[in-house]
Coordinates of C-alpha atoms in Angstrom, one line a residue:
Chain A
M278 CA 59.0 137.3 16.0
K279 CA 60.3 136.9 12.4
S280 CA 63.4 138.8 13.3
F281 CA 64.0 136.5 16.3
T282 CA 63.7 133.5 14.1
K283 CA 66.2 135.1 11.6
V284 CA 68.6 135.8 14.4
A285 CA 68.4 132.3 15.8
M286 CA 68.9 130.7 12.4
T287 CA 71.8 132.9 11.6
A288 CA 73.4 132.1 14.9
L289 CA 72.9 128.4 14.4
I290 CA 74.4 128.5 10.9
G291 CA 77.3 130.4 12.2
L292 CA 77.9 127.8 14.9
G293 CA 77.7 125.1 12.3
V294 CA 80.2 126.7 10.0
L295 CA 82.6 127.5 12.9
S296 CA 82.3 124.0 14.3
T297 CA 85.4 122.3 12.8
N298 CA 86.6 120.3 15.8
V299 CA 87.7 116.9 14.6
Y300 CA 86.5 114.2 16.9
A301 CA 86.4 110.5 17.0
D302 CA 83.0 108.8 17.3
A303 CA 82.6 105.7 19.5
A304 CA 79.2 104.9 17.8
K305 CA 80.9 105.0 14.5
G306 CA 83.7 102.8 15.9
Q307 CA 81.1 100.3 17.0
K308 CA 79.6 100.2 13.5
I309 CA 83.0 99.8 12.0
Y310 CA 83.7 96.8 14.3
Q311 CA 80.3 95.3 13.5
K312 CA 80.8 95.8 9.7
K313 CA 84.4 94.9 9.3
L314 CA 85.5 92.8 12.3
K315 CA 82.7 91.0 14.1
E316 CA 82.6 88.0 11.7
V317 CA 86.3 88.0 11.1
C318 CA 87.2 88.1 14.8
G319 CA 84.4 85.8 15.9
K320 CA 83.6 87.9 18.9
T321 CA 81.3 90.8 19.7
G322 CA 82.6 94.4 19.9
A323 CA 81.9 94.4 23.6
V324 CA 84.1 91.4 24.2
F325 CA 86.8 92.8 22.0
A326 CA 86.8 96.2 23.8
A327 CA 86.7 94.6 27.2
S328 CA 89.8 92.6 26.5
H329 CA 91.9 95.5 28.0
T330 CA 91.6 98.3 30.5
Q331 CA 91.3 101.9 29.4
M332 CA 94.9 102.5 30.5
E333 CA 96.1 99.6 28.4
W334 CA 94.3 100.8 25.3
E335 CA 95.6 104.4 26.0
T336 CA 99.2 103.2 26.5
A337 CA 99.1 101.2 23.3
K338 CA 97.8 104.2 21.4
D339 CA 100.5 106.5 22.9
E340 CA 103.3 104.1 22.2
G341 CA 102.0 103.4 18.6
K342 CA 101.2 99.8 19.5
L343 CA 97.5 99.9 18.9
V344 CA 97.6 97.8 15.8
E345 CA 99.8 95.3 17.5
M346 CA 97.4 95.1 20.5
M347 CA 94.3 94.8 18.3
E348 CA 95.9 92.1 16.2
A349 CA 96.8 90.1 19.3
E350 CA 93.1 90.2 20.2
C351 CA 92.0 89.4 16.7
P352 CA 94.7 87.7 14.6
A353 CA 92.3 87.1 11.7
G354 CA 91.9 90.9 11.3
K355 CA 95.6 91.4 10.5
D356 CA 95.0 92.6 6.9
F357 CA 92.4 95.1 8.1
F358 CA 94.5 96.5 10.9
E359 CA 97.5 96.9 8.7
S360 CA 95.7 98.5 5.8
K361 CA 96.2 102.1 4.9
K362 CA 92.4 102.7 5.2
F363 CA 92.5 101.6 8.9
E364 CA 95.3 104.1 9.6
T365 CA 93.6 107.0 7.9
K366 CA 89.9 106.3 8.3
Y367 CA 89.0 103.8 10.9
K368 CA 91.6 103.9 13.7
S369 CA 90.5 106.9 15.7
H370 CA 86.8 105.8 15.7
L371 CA 87.7 102.2 16.6
Y372 CA 90.0 103.4 19.4
D373 CA 87.2 105.6 20.8
F374 CA 84.9 102.6 20.8
V375 CA 87.3 100.2 22.6
H376 CA 88.3 102.9 25.1
D377 CA 84.6 103.6 25.8
F378 CA 83.9 100.0 26.5
A379 CA 87.2 98.9 28.0
S380 CA 86.9 96.4 30.9
D381 CA 87.1 99.1 33.5
S382 CA 85.3 101.8 31.7
G383 CA 82.1 101.4 33.7
N384 CA 80.1 101.8 30.5
I385 CA 77.4 99.2 30.2
P386 CA 76.5 98.1 26.6
S387 CA 72.8 98.1 26.0
C388 CA 70.8 95.0 25.7
Chain B
M295 CA 169.5 98.7 34.1
T296 CA 167.5 101.8 33.1
K297 CA 165.5 99.7 30.7
K298 CA 164.6 97.3 33.6
I299 CA 163.5 100.1 35.8
T300 CA 161.3 101.5 33.0
L301 CA 159.8 98.1 32.4
L302 CA 159.1 97.6 36.1
S303 CA 157.6 101.0 36.3
S304 CA 155.3 100.4 33.4
L305 CA 154.2 97.1 34.8
A306 CA 153.5 98.7 38.1
S307 CA 151.4 101.4 36.4
L308 CA 149.5 98.8 34.4
A309 CA 148.8 96.9 37.6
V310 CA 147.5 100.0 39.3
L311 CA 145.5 100.9 36.2
S312 CA 144.1 97.4 36.0
T313 CA 143.1 97.5 39.6
S314 CA 141.5 100.9 39.1
L315 CA 139.6 99.6 36.1
T316 CA 138.4 96.5 37.9
A317 CA 137.3 98.7 40.8
A318 CA 135.5 101.0 38.3
E319 CA 133.8 98.1 36.6
S320 CA 132.7 96.6 39.9
D321 CA 131.3 100.0 40.9
L322 CA 129.5 100.3 37.6
Q323 CA 128.1 96.9 37.9
A324 CA 126.9 97.7 41.4
Q325 CA 125.2 100.8 40.1
I326 CA 123.6 98.9 37.2
D327 CA 122.3 96.3 39.7
A328 CA 121.0 99.0 41.9
L329 CA 119.2 100.6 39.0
N330 CA 117.8 97.3 37.8
A331 CA 116.5 96.6 41.3
K332 CA 114.9 100.1 41.3
I333 CA 113.4 99.6 37.9
E334 CA 112.0 96.2 39.0
K335 CA 110.6 97.8 42.1
M336 CA 109.1 100.6 40.1
E337 CA 107.6 98.2 37.7
K338 CA 106.0 96.4 40.6
V339 CA 104.7 99.7 41.9
N340 CA 103.5 100.7 38.5
S341 CA 101.7 97.3 38.0
Y342 CA 100.1 97.7 41.5
Q343 CA 99.0 101.3 40.7
N344 CA 97.5 100.2 37.4
K345 CA 95.5 97.5 39.2
Q346 CA 94.5 100.0 41.8
I347 CA 93.4 102.5 39.1
S348 CA 91.3 99.8 37.4
K349 CA 89.8 99.0 40.8
V350 CA 89.0 102.6 41.4
N351 CA 87.5 102.9 37.9
Q352 CA 85.3 99.8 38.6
Q353 CA 84.3 101.0 42.0
S354 CA 83.5 104.5 40.8
A355 CA 81.5 103.2 37.8
N356 CA 80.8 99.5 37.6
D357 CA 80.0 98.9 41.2
N358 CA 77.8 102.0 41.6
I359 CA 75.3 103.9 39.5
K360 CA 76.8 105.6 36.5
W361 CA 74.9 108.8 35.7
T362 CA 74.5 110.4 32.3
I363 CA 73.1 113.8 31.4
D364 CA 71.0 114.7 28.4
Y365 CA 69.8 118.3 28.5
R366 CA 68.0 120.0 25.5
A367 CA 66.7 123.5 25.2
A368 CA 64.4 124.0 22.2
Y369 CA 62.6 126.8 20.4
D370 CA 59.6 125.8 18.3
N371 CA 57.5 128.0 15.9
L372 CA 54.1 126.2 15.5
N373 CA 51.3 126.7 13.0
Y374 CA 48.0 124.9 12.5
K375 CA 45.6 125.6 9.6
Y376 CA 42.0 124.2 9.9
L377 CA 40.0 123.1 6.9
D378 CA 37.2 125.4 5.7
D379 CA 34.8 122.5 6.3
A380 CA 36.4 121.2 9.5
K381 CA 34.4 118.7 11.5
K382 CA 34.5 117.9 15.2
G383 CA 35.2 114.4 16.5
D384 CA 31.5 113.6 16.5
G385 CA 31.1 114.5 12.8
T386 CA 29.3 117.9 13.4
D387 CA 30.6 121.1 11.8
D388 CA 33.4 122.8 13.7
T389 CA 32.1 126.3 13.4
A390 CA 34.7 127.7 15.9
N391 CA 37.8 126.6 14.0
A392 CA 36.8 126.0 10.4
G393 CA 39.1 128.0 8.1
E394 CA 41.1 129.4 11.0
T395 CA 44.9 129.5 11.4
Y396 CA 46.6 129.3 14.8
T397 CA 50.2 130.2 15.4
N398 CA 52.5 130.0 18.4
P399 CA 55.6 132.0 17.4
A400 CA 57.8 130.8 20.2
L401 CA 57.3 127.7 22.3
L402 CA 60.3 127.4 24.5
T403 CA 61.0 124.1 26.2
S404 CA 63.6 122.4 28.4
R405 CA 64.1 118.7 28.6
L406 CA 66.4 116.9 31.1
W407 CA 67.1 113.2 31.1
L408 CA 69.1 111.9 34.0
G409 CA 70.2 108.4 33.0
M410 CA 71.6 105.8 35.4
A411 CA 73.1 102.4 34.8
A412 CA 74.7 99.8 37.1
S413 CA 76.1 96.4 36.6
P414 CA 76.9 94.5 39.8
F415 CA 78.3 91.6 37.7
E416 CA 78.5 90.6 34.1
G417 CA 75.2 89.7 32.7
L418 CA 73.0 91.7 35.1
T419 CA 72.4 95.4 34.5
F420 CA 70.0 98.0 35.7
R421 CA 69.0 101.0 33.7
G422 CA 67.0 104.0 34.8
Q423 CA 66.1 107.4 33.6
L424 CA 64.5 110.4 35.3
A425 CA 62.9 112.9 33.0
V426 CA 61.7 116.5 33.2
Y427 CA 60.2 118.0 30.1
G428 CA 58.5 121.3 30.6
Y429 CA 57.7 124.5 28.6
W430 CA 59.0 127.8 29.9
G431 CA 56.4 129.4 32.2
A432 CA 54.5 126.1 32.7
E433 CA 52.2 125.6 35.6
N434 CA 53.2 122.7 37.8
T435 CA 49.8 120.9 37.6
N436 CA 49.0 117.4 36.3
E437 CA 46.3 117.0 33.8
T438 CA 44.1 113.9 34.0
S439 CA 45.1 113.1 30.4
D440 CA 48.8 112.8 31.4
K441 CA 49.2 109.2 30.5
S442 CA 52.3 107.3 31.7
W443 CA 53.2 106.4 28.1
R444 CA 53.7 110.0 27.1
G445 CA 54.0 111.8 30.4
S446 CA 57.7 112.6 30.1
S447 CA 57.9 112.6 26.3
R448 CA 55.8 115.7 25.6
P449 CA 56.4 119.2 27.0
H450 CA 54.3 119.5 30.2
D451 CA 55.0 120.7 33.7
W452 CA 58.2 120.5 35.7
T453 CA 57.5 117.3 37.5
V454 CA 60.3 114.7 37.6
R455 CA 59.0 111.4 36.1
L456 CA 60.4 108.0 35.7
R457 CA 61.0 107.4 32.0
E458 CA 63.0 104.2 32.3
G459 CA 63.6 101.7 35.1
N460 CA 64.3 98.1 34.4
F461 CA 66.8 95.4 34.9
V462 CA 68.2 93.1 32.2
Y463 CA 69.5 89.6 33.0
K464 CA 71.4 87.8 30.3
F465 CA 72.0 84.1 30.5
G466 CA 72.9 81.1 28.5
N467 CA 75.9 82.7 26.8
D468 CA 77.3 79.3 25.8
W469 CA 73.9 78.2 24.4
A470 CA 73.2 78.2 20.7
V471 CA 70.6 80.9 21.4
P472 CA 71.6 83.1 24.3
M473 CA 68.8 84.8 26.1
A474 CA 68.0 87.8 28.2
A475 CA 65.0 88.7 30.4
S476 CA 63.9 92.1 31.6
V477 CA 61.1 93.6 33.6
G478 CA 60.2 97.3 34.1
R479 CA 59.6 100.6 32.4
R480 CA 61.1 101.1 29.0
P481 CA 61.4 104.2 26.9
A482 CA 60.2 102.5 23.8
S483 CA 60.6 105.8 21.9
M484 CA 63.4 107.0 19.6
G485 CA 63.3 103.6 18.1
F486 CA 64.8 102.3 14.8
L487 CA 64.8 105.1 12.1
A488 CA 63.5 107.8 14.4
N489 CA 67.0 108.1 16.0
H490 CA 68.3 109.9 12.8
R491 CA 66.0 112.9 13.0
D492 CA 66.8 113.3 16.7
G493 CA 70.5 113.1 16.1
D494 CA 71.0 109.9 18.2
A495 CA 73.6 107.5 17.0
R496 CA 72.0 104.4 18.5
P497 CA 68.3 103.7 18.2
N498 CA 66.2 102.0 20.8
S499 CA 64.9 98.6 19.7
P500 CA 61.2 99.1 18.8
L501 CA 60.5 100.1 15.2
A502 CA 59.6 103.8 15.4
H503 CA 57.2 103.4 12.5
I504 CA 54.6 101.7 14.7
T505 CA 55.9 102.3 18.3
N506 CA 56.9 105.5 19.9
M507 CA 55.8 105.6 23.5
E508 CA 56.9 104.7 27.0
V509 CA 55.8 101.3 28.2
D510 CA 55.7 99.2 31.3
A511 CA 56.4 95.6 30.2
A512 CA 58.3 92.4 30.6
M513 CA 60.6 91.1 27.9
V514 CA 62.4 88.0 26.9
M515 CA 65.0 88.2 24.1
F516 CA 66.4 85.4 22.0
D517 CA 69.8 86.1 20.4
F518 CA 69.9 84.3 17.0
A519 CA 73.1 86.1 15.8
E520 CA 75.2 82.9 16.0
A521 CA 72.4 80.4 15.2
L522 CA 70.8 82.2 12.2
L523 CA 71.8 85.5 10.6
P524 CA 74.3 88.2 11.7
G525 CA 72.7 90.5 14.2
S526 CA 69.4 88.7 14.3
Y527 CA 67.3 88.5 17.4
L528 CA 63.7 88.3 18.6
K529 CA 62.2 90.1 21.6
V530 CA 58.9 89.1 23.1
V531 CA 57.4 92.0 25.0
Y532 CA 54.2 91.9 27.1
G533 CA 52.9 94.9 28.9
R534 CA 50.1 97.2 30.0
A535 CA 49.2 100.6 28.5
H536 CA 46.1 101.4 30.5
D537 CA 44.6 100.2 33.8
P538 CA 41.2 101.3 34.8
V539 CA 41.9 101.2 38.6
A540 CA 39.5 103.3 40.5
V541 CA 41.9 105.2 42.8
G542 CA 40.1 107.0 45.6
S543 CA 37.0 104.9 45.5
T544 CA 35.8 102.6 48.3
T545 CA 37.4 99.8 46.4
P546 CA 40.8 101.1 45.4
Y547 CA 42.6 99.4 42.6
I548 CA 39.5 97.5 41.7
D549 CA 37.4 98.8 38.8
P550 CA 33.7 98.2 39.5
E551 CA 32.9 98.9 35.8
L552 CA 35.2 96.3 34.5
A553 CA 32.5 93.7 34.3
D554 CA 30.7 95.5 31.4
S555 CA 34.1 96.1 29.7
Y556 CA 33.4 99.8 29.4
D557 CA 37.0 100.6 30.4
G558 CA 39.0 97.4 30.6
P559 CA 42.8 97.1 30.9
V560 CA 44.7 97.6 27.7
D561 CA 47.5 95.1 27.3
F562 CA 49.8 94.6 24.4
L563 CA 52.1 92.0 22.9
V564 CA 55.0 93.3 20.8
L565 CA 57.5 91.3 18.9
P566 CA 60.4 93.5 17.7
M567 CA 62.9 91.5 15.7
S568 CA 66.2 92.1 13.9
I569 CA 66.3 90.0 10.8
Y570 CA 69.7 90.9 9.5
N571 CA 72.3 93.4 10.6
D572 CA 75.9 93.4 9.4
G573 CA 76.6 97.0 10.4
Q574 CA 75.8 98.3 6.9
S575 CA 72.5 96.7 6.0
N576 CA 70.0 96.5 8.8
L577 CA 66.6 94.9 8.3
M578 CA 64.1 94.9 11.2
A579 CA 60.5 93.9 11.6
Q580 CA 57.9 94.2 14.3
Y581 CA 54.4 92.8 15.0
A582 CA 52.2 94.2 17.8
M583 CA 48.8 93.2 19.1
I584 CA 46.8 95.4 21.4
F585 CA 44.0 93.8 23.5
N586 CA 41.0 95.9 24.5
S587 CA 41.8 98.8 22.2
K588 CA 39.7 101.8 22.8
G589 CA 36.7 102.7 20.6
T590 CA 33.0 103.6 20.9
R591 CA 30.2 101.6 22.4
I592 CA 27.3 101.9 20.0
S593 CA 24.5 101.3 22.5
D594 CA 25.2 104.5 24.6
G595 CA 27.9 106.3 22.5
K596 CA 30.5 106.0 25.2
I597 CA 34.0 106.6 23.9
K598 CA 37.2 105.1 25.4
S599 CA 35.4 101.7 25.7
A600 CA 37.3 98.5 25.4
A601 CA 36.1 98.0 21.9
G602 CA 38.3 95.4 20.2
T603 CA 41.7 94.3 19.0
T604 CA 44.4 96.1 17.0
H605 CA 47.1 94.5 15.0
M606 CA 50.2 96.3 13.7
G607 CA 53.2 95.3 11.6
A608 CA 56.2 97.0 10.1
L609 CA 59.3 96.2 8.0
S610 CA 62.1 98.7 8.1
Y611 CA 65.4 98.7 6.2
Q612 CA 68.4 100.9 6.6
L613 CA 71.5 101.1 4.4
D614 CA 74.4 102.8 6.3
G615 CA 77.2 103.8 4.0
L616 CA 76.3 103.7 0.3
N617 CA 79.8 103.4 -1.1
E618 CA 83.0 102.9 0.8
D619 CA 85.3 104.5 -1.7
I620 CA 83.5 107.8 -1.8
D621 CA 83.6 109.6 1.6
F622 CA 80.3 111.5 1.0
L623 CA 78.4 108.3 0.2
D624 CA 80.2 106.3 2.9
S625 CA 78.8 108.8 5.5
S626 CA 75.3 108.8 4.0
T627 CA 72.3 106.7 5.2
L628 CA 69.3 105.7 3.2
F629 CA 66.2 104.1 4.8
A630 CA 62.7 102.9 3.9
S631 CA 59.9 101.4 5.9
A632 CA 56.4 100.0 5.2
A633 CA 53.8 99.4 7.9
A634 CA 50.2 98.6 8.4
T635 CA 47.7 98.8 11.2
M636 CA 44.4 96.9 11.4
T637 CA 41.5 97.5 13.8
D638 CA 39.1 94.7 14.6
P639 CA 36.1 95.9 16.7
D640 CA 34.0 93.5 18.8
S641 CA 30.3 93.2 18.2
G642 CA 28.4 96.3 19.4
Y643 CA 31.5 98.5 19.2
E644 CA 33.0 100.9 16.7
M645 CA 36.7 101.6 16.1
L646 CA 37.8 104.5 13.8
G647 CA 34.1 105.1 13.1
S648 CA 33.5 101.6 11.7
T649 CA 32.0 98.4 12.9
E650 CA 34.1 96.6 10.3
S651 CA 37.8 95.6 10.4
E652 CA 39.8 98.4 8.8
T653 CA 43.4 98.4 7.6
G654 CA 45.6 101.5 7.3
Y655 CA 48.9 101.6 5.5
S656 CA 52.0 103.8 5.7
F657 CA 55.3 104.4 4.0
W658 CA 58.4 106.2 5.4
A659 CA 61.6 107.0 3.7
G660 CA 64.7 109.1 4.5
F661 CA 68.1 110.1 3.3
L662 CA 70.9 111.6 5.4
F663 CA 74.1 113.0 4.1
P664 CA 77.2 114.9 5.3
D665 CA 76.8 118.7 5.5
M666 CA 80.3 119.1 4.1
M667 CA 80.8 122.1 6.5
T668 CA 81.2 120.5 9.9
D669 CA 82.9 117.3 11.1
G670 CA 80.1 114.9 11.6
G671 CA 77.2 117.2 10.8
R672 CA 74.5 115.8 8.6
F673 CA 71.5 117.0 6.6
G674 CA 68.4 114.8 6.5
V675 CA 65.2 114.7 4.5
E676 CA 62.3 112.5 5.3
Y677 CA 58.9 111.7 3.8
N678 CA 55.9 110.0 5.5
W679 CA 52.6 108.9 4.0
G680 CA 49.6 107.4 5.7
S681 CA 46.2 106.2 4.5
K682 CA 42.8 106.8 5.9
Y683 CA 42.9 104.2 8.7
W684 CA 46.6 104.4 9.6
T685 CA 46.9 104.5 13.4
P686 CA 50.2 103.5 15.0
M687 CA 51.3 103.7 18.6
T688 CA 53.2 107.0 18.4
W689 CA 52.1 108.9 21.5
A690 CA 55.4 110.2 22.6
E691 CA 56.5 113.4 20.9
D692 CA 58.1 113.2 17.5
T693 CA 57.1 116.7 16.7
V694 CA 55.3 119.1 19.0
I695 CA 52.6 119.7 16.4
G696 CA 51.6 116.0 16.7
S697 CA 53.1 112.7 15.4
K698 CA 54.3 113.1 11.8
I699 CA 54.8 109.4 11.7
A700 CA 51.0 108.9 12.4
T701 CA 50.0 111.4 9.7
R702 CA 47.1 110.4 7.5
G703 CA 48.3 112.2 4.4
S704 CA 51.8 113.4 3.7
A705 CA 54.6 114.7 6.0
Y706 CA 57.7 116.4 4.7
E707 CA 60.7 117.1 6.9
G708 CA 64.2 118.5 6.5
Y709 CA 66.8 118.9 9.3
W710 CA 70.4 119.7 10.0
N711 CA 72.1 117.9 12.9
I712 CA 75.2 119.9 13.9
P713 CA 77.9 118.7 16.3
I714 CA 79.4 121.8 18.0
E715 CA 81.7 120.0 20.4
G716 CA 81.7 116.3 19.3
K717 CA 78.9 114.4 20.9
N718 CA 78.8 116.6 24.0
L719 CA 77.3 119.7 22.6
S720 CA 75.1 119.6 19.5
A721 CA 72.3 121.6 17.8
Q722 CA 69.5 121.0 15.3
L723 CA 67.5 123.1 12.9
R724 CA 64.4 121.3 11.6
Y725 CA 61.4 122.0 9.6
T726 CA 58.3 119.8 9.4
Y727 CA 55.2 120.2 7.2
I728 CA 52.2 118.0 7.5
D729 CA 49.5 117.9 4.8
Y730 CA 46.5 116.1 6.2
D731 CA 44.2 114.0 3.9
Y732 CA 42.1 112.8 6.9
R733 CA 41.6 113.6 10.6
A734 CA 44.7 114.3 12.6
N735 CA 45.7 111.2 14.4
T736 CA 45.3 112.2 18.1
T737 CA 43.0 109.7 19.8
C738 CA 42.9 105.9 20.4
Y739 CA 40.5 104.7 17.7
W740 CA 37.3 106.5 18.7
D741 CA 37.5 109.3 16.1
D742 CA 36.4 108.7 12.6
P743 CA 39.2 109.6 10.1
A744 CA 36.5 110.9 7.7
D745 CA 35.7 113.7 10.1
K746 CA 38.5 115.9 8.7
N747 CA 39.7 118.8 10.9
L748 CA 43.2 120.1 10.0
D749 CA 44.4 121.2 6.6
S750 CA 48.0 121.4 7.5
A751 CA 50.5 121.9 10.3
Q752 CA 54.1 123.1 10.5
D753 CA 56.9 123.3 13.0
I754 CA 60.2 125.1 12.8
R755 CA 62.5 123.8 15.5
L756 CA 65.9 124.9 16.8
Y757 CA 67.6 123.3 19.7
V758 CA 70.9 123.0 21.5
R759 CA 71.6 119.8 23.4
Y760 CA 74.2 118.8 26.0
Q761 CA 75.1 115.2 26.6
Y762 CA 77.6 113.6 28.8

């Protein structure tokens, strides 16, 4: 049995090391919104995300107009949206969040 | 004369050219107009299609049940070591187990949660979850001890059970304190702070330090986020954990023994509250009161009697992101929680082996940090400590060797949560060691903590999990 445990652990560690797929995280995006934007924008993340459909968020992202669209929904967040940190660190997570909870996403925020 | 002819010829050519140019311009304009008309038409079609796609999205998701899948296959290596002078629950010597060590080298389990959600209109939602949690090679038989508040949260048979089924109705959005009401079955497990060790990004609302079980209850929520502090709310939950209905008797659903309160219904009032939550600092508290808690009737020694009242309280704090400028610390989480439980037996009854009111204390701390090898993978270390009379409501599984949160003694834990394919496919490697100072916390207040049984227990867990 010891050898089975060893094999399982080795396999898992191998999986972990090989797992390098970069992915955006909607939960992280939700936290970023709560931490950086909720007070500034004066609306909840659910309302912010539901201001557009999934296709509208997607199109804005593809056309490089995500910042523009987010600013239109939250003008007070201009400095944050146009910061270098937003571009490099927060944008993908926040996009994943707004896309997940867009008006036609069908996802239902928990109580 | 020749000059005149040349001039006339040139003028004629210009006239012809001008006519041709005018005709070409006119043709070009016609083509532009036609293209504009086409573009306009296409824009209209595009706009119509977008609306249709949104409608289809809504119809396929919003207007019907949206299903989710959470499947986990786990391997556990379990080990229990009994004390040399182990005692049974009644205080007599445990001659069969004293000094013995028991091991299960490979417990293999599968857990499937089928989640469903629907929202016919804004403000009204339904949530449900069907659960199957069985060990490989299990017999499909129900035990009498299979209580509803842990039935689908511990490995058992392969029966499909209802783990969640409730509706939430939000109202008063324009009020200073918006509200929500809910009735039904709630998976009050994987609550605040327990979500980290299970690799869940979002915790359920109860404080895991004193509540980890499935409950049937009604709830009213007051949202104080605008009126008081960021993220603040209060939930008032009232429910039932045990009903002594006599199914199969000549008086079904009526308990003839209720009059002497041998086995009365166990109800609870729980007040989970978020005091402050700005996305980085999160401070939560909870008070709970259990009516007719179980214990022992002194006159005839009957256990599981309705023996008294239990009070519980916890204060939990989480700091998510220790320093924004350093990526490692920004992705790290620190948490600490303090809790207490107090039993208050009625006259003629014992709870936790005592006729007096007894208070137990507990402390729980944890630190999670990036593994620096995978994108999103995190290591976590946790420590729990509980005193002699510490007895929280943690009946759902937090480890298969027993609740480490309910440990009377010390529990040490280390884990590695690994995202293999984002949030859809993940894995975990976890080690838990429990060092008991008092009796293992496995019953509802009728065991005496002084009757020590286990010396230690440990669990090595490896799982893979698919979520969509």
